[in-house]
mmCIF file of C-alpha atoms in Angstrom:
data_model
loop_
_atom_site.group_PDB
_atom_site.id
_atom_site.type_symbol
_atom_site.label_atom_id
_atom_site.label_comp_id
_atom_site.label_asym_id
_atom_site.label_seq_id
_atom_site.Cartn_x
_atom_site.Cartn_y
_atom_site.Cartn_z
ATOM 1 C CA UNK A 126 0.000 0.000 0.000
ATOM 2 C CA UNK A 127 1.368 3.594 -1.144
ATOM 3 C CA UNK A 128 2.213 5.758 2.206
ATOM 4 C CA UNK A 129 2.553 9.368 1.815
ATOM 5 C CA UNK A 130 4.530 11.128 3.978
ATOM 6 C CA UNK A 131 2.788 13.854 5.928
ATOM 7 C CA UNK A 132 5.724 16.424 4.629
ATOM 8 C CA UNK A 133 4.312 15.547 1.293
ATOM 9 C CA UNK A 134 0.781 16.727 2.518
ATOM 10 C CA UNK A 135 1.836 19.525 4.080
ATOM 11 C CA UNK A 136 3.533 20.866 0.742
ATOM 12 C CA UNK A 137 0.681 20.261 -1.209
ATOM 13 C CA UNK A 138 -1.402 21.710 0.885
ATOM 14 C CA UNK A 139 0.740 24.989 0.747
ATOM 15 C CA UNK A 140 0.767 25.247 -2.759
ATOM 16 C CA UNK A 141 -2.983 24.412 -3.101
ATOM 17 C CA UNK A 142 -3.741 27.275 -0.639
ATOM 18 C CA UNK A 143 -1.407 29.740 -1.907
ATOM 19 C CA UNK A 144 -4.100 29.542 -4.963
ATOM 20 C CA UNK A 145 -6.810 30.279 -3.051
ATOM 21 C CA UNK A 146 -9.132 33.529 -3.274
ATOM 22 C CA UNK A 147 -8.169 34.489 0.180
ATOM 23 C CA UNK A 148 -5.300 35.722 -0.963
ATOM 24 C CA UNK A 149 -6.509 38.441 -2.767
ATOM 25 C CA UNK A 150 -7.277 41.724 -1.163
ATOM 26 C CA UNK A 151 -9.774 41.930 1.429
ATOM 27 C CA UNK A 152 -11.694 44.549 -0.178
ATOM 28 C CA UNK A 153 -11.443 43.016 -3.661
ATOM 29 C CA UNK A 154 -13.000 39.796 -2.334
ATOM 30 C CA UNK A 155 -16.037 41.549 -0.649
ATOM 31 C CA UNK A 156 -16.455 43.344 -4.031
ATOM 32 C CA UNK A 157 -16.081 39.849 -6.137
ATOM 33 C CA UNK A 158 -18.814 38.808 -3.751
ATOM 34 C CA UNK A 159 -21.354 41.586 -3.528
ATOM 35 C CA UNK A 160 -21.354 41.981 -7.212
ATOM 36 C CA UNK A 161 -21.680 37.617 -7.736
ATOM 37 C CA UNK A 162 -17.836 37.743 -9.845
ATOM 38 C CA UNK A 163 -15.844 34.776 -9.961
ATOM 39 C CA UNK A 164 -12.409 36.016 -10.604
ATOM 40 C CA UNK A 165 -9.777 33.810 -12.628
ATOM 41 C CA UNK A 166 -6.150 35.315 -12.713
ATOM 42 C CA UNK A 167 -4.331 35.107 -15.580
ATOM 43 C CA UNK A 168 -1.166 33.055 -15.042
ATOM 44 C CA UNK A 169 2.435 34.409 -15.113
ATOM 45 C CA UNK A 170 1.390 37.660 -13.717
ATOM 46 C CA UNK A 171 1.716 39.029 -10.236
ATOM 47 C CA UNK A 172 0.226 41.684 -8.123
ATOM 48 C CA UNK A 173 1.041 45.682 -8.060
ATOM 49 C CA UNK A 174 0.351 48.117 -5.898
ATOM 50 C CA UNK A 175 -2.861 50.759 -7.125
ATOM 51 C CA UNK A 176 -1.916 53.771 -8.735
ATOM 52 C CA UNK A 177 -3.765 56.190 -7.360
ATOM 53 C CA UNK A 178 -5.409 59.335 -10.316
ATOM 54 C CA UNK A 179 -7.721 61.299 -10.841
ATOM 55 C CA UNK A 180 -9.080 59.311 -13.928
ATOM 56 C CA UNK A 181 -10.101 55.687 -12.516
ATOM 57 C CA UNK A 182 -10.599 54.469 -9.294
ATOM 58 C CA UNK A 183 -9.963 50.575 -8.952
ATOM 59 C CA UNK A 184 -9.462 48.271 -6.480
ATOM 60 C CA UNK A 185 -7.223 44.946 -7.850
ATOM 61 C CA UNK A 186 -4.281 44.990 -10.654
ATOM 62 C CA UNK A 187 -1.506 42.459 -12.087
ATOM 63 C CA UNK A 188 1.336 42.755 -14.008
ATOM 64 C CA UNK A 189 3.357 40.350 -16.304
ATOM 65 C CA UNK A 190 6.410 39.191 -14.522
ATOM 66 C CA UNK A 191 8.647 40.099 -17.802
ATOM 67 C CA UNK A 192 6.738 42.242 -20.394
ATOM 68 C CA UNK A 193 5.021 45.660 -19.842
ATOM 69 C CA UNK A 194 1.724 44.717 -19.630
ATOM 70 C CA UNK A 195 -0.893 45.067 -17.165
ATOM 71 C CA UNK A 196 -4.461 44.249 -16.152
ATOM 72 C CA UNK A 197 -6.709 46.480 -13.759
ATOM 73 C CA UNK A 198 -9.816 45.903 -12.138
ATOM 74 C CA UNK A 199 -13.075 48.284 -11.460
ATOM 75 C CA UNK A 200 -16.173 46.739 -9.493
ATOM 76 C CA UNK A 201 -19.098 48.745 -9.320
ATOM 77 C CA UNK A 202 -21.850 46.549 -7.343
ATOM 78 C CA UNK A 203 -25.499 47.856 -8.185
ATOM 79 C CA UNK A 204 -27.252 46.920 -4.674
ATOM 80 C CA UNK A 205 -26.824 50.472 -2.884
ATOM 81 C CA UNK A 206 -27.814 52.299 -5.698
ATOM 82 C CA UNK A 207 -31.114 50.012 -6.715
ATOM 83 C CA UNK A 208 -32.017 50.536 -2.761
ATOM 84 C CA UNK A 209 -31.547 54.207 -3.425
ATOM 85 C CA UNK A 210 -33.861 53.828 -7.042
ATOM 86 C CA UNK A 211 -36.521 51.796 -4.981
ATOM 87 C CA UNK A 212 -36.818 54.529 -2.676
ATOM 88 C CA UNK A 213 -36.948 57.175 -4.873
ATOM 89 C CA UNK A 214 -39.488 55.233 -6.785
ATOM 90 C CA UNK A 215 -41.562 54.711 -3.780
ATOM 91 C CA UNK A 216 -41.688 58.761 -3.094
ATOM 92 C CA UNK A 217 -41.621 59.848 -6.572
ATOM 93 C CA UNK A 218 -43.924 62.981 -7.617
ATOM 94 C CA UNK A 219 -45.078 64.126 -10.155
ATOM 95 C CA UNK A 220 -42.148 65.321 -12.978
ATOM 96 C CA UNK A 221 -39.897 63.529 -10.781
ATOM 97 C CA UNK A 222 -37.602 60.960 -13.331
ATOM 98 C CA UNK A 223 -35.810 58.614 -11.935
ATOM 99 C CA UNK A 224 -32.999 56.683 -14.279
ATOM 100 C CA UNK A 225 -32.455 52.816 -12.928
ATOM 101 C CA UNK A 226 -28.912 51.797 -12.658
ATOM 102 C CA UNK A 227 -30.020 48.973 -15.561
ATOM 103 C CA UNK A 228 -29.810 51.680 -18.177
ATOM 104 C CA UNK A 229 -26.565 53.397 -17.117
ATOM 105 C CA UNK A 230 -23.879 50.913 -18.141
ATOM 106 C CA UNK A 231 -23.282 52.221 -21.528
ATOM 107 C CA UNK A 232 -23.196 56.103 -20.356
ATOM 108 C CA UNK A 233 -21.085 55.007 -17.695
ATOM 109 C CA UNK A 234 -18.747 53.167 -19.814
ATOM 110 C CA UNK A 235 -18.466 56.219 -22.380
ATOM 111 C CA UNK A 236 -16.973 58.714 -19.161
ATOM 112 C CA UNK A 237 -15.022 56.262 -17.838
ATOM 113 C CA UNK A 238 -13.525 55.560 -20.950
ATOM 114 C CA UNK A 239 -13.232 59.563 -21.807
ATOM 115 C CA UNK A 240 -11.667 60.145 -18.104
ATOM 116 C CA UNK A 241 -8.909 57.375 -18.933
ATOM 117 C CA UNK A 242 -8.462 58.703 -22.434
ATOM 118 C CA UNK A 243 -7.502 62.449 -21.395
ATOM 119 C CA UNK A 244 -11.494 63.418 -22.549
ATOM 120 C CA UNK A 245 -11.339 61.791 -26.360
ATOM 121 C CA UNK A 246 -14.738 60.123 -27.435
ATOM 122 C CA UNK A 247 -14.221 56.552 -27.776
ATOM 123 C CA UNK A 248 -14.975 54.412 -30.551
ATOM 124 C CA UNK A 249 -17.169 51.844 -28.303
ATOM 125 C CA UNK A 250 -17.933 48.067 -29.815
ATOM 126 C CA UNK A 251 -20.617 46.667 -27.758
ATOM 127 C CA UNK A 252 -20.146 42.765 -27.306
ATOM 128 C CA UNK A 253 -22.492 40.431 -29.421
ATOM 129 C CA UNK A 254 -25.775 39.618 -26.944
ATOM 130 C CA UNK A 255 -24.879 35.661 -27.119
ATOM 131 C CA UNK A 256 -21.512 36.133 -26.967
ATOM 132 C CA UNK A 257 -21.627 37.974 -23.316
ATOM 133 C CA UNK A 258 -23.878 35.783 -21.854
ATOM 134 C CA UNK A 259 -22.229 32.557 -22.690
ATOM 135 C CA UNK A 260 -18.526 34.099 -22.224
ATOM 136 C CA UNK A 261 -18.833 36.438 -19.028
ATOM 137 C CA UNK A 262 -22.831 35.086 -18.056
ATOM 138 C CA UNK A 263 -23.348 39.127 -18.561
ATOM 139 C CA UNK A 264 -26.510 40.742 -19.870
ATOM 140 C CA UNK A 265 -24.452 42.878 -22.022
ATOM 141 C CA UNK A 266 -21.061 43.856 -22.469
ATOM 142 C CA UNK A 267 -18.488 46.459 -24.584
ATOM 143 C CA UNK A 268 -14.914 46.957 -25.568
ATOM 144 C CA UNK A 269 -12.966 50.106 -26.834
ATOM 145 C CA UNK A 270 -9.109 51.191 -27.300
ATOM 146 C CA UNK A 271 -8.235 54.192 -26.271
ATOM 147 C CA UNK A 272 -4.431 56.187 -25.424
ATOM 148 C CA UNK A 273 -4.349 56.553 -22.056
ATOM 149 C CA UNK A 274 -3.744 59.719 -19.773
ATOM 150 C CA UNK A 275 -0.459 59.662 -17.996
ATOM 151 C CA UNK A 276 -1.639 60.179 -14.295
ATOM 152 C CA UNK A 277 -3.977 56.814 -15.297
ATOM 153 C CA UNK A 278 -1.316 54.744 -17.136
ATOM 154 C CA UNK A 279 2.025 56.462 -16.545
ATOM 155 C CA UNK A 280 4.277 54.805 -19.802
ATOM 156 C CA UNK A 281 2.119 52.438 -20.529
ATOM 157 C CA UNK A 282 1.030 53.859 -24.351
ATOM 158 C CA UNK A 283 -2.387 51.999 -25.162
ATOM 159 C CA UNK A 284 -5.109 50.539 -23.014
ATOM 160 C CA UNK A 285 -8.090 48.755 -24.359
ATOM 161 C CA UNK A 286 -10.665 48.251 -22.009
ATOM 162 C CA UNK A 287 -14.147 45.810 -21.712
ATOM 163 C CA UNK A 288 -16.998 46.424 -19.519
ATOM 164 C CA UNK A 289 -19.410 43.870 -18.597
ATOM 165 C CA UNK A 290 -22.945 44.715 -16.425
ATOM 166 C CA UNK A 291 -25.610 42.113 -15.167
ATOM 167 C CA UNK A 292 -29.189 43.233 -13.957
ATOM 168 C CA UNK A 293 -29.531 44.232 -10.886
ATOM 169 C CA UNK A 294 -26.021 42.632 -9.928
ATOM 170 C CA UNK A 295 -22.763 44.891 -11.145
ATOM 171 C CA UNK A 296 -20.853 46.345 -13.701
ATOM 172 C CA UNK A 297 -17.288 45.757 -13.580
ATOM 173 C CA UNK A 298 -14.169 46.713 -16.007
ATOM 174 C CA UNK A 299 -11.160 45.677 -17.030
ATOM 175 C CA UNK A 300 -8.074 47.882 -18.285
ATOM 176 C CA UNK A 301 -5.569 45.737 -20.019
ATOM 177 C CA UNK A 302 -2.876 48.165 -20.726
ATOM 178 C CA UNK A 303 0.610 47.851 -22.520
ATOM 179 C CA UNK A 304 3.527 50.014 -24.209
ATOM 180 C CA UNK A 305 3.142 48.262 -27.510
ATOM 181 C CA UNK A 306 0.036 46.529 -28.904
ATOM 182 C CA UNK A 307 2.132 43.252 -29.608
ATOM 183 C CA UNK A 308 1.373 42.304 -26.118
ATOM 184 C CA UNK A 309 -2.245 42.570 -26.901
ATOM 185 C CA UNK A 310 -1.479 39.493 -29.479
ATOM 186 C CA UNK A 311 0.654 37.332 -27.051
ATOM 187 C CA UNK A 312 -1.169 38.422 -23.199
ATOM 188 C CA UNK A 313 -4.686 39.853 -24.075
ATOM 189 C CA UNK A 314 -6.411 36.055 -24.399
ATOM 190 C CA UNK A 315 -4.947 34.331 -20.701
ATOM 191 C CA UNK A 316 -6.437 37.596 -19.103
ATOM 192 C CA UNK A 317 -9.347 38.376 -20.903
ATOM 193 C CA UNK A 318 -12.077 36.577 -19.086
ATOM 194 C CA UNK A 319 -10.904 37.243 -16.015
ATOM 195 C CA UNK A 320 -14.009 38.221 -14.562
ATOM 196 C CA UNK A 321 -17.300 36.498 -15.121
ATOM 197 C CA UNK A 322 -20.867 36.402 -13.179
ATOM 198 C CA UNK A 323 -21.944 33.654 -11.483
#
């Protein structure tokens, strides 16, 4: 009978754990959580420290261990702000219109995208319907490219960004940024999905 020494099972369990979600940062996870993300790191890439601008706010962000490219993370969970709709709903009067935070994702994905992009009016792609749901289990979804400010990106020269949103869950976003747009050939696909919906 094969015996395996409990040195052996201590190792494995290391490496096992050091895989784990609990890893990640505290407030990252809650976010992951309140907005029903599963989040899938891309491999070779490790973790950096937030930059902080006036452009983007976001709370998570790897880097490749040898090539200048990088991936940031944005969660935006819906919950607060459909408690705040309901409510306003409830107590609305007469001329009073009140927008849900369904129908913001693409408005919200144009600023962001014009904040990051030093105020330019991106060319936005939105995802195909079918596509999203079976890829990211989003309701919808868009991509753009854009050049980058420097107090968002510093020397990284392009950024292309995706946005997925889910109904009455979260919209998140993804900045996959680089100095040359080889990277995007070679890096773009192991990070991609890195965030999808439950």
């Amino acid at each position: 009978m094969l015996r395996i020494k409990p040195v052996s099972v201590v190792f494995l369990f290391i490496v096992l754990a050091s895989f784990k979600s609990d890893n990640l940062p505290a407030n990252f996870t809650a976010l992951l959580t309140r907005a029903q993300l599963t989040f899938t790191p891309p491999e070779g890439m490790v973790e950096v420290p937030i930059v902080k601008n006036g452009q983007m706010n976001y709370e998570y962000a790897l880097k490749s261990k040898d090539k200048a490219f990088e991936v940031r993370y944005t969660i935006r969970p819906l919950d607060s702000m459909l408690m705040r709709f309901a409510g306003q709903e409830k107590n609305k009067k007469p001329g009073d219109i009140n927008l849900s935070p369904n129908n913001l994702h693409t408005t919200a994905f144009m600023a962001t995208v014009m904040n990051v992009g030093g105020g330019k009016l991106p060319q936005i792609k939105e995802f195909d319907p079918g596509a999203v749901k079976n890829e990211f289990s989003a309701d919808w979804g868009a991509t753009t490219f854009c050049v980058p400010a420097h107090e968002f990106a510093g020397d990284y020269k392009y950024c292309m960004a995706i946005t997925i949103h889910k109904e009455n869950v979260a919209d998140a976003y993804c900045f996959f940024l680089s100095d040359n747009q080889e990277n995007y050939q070679t890096l773009l696909a192991g990070a991609f999905h890195g965030l999808r919906f439950k």
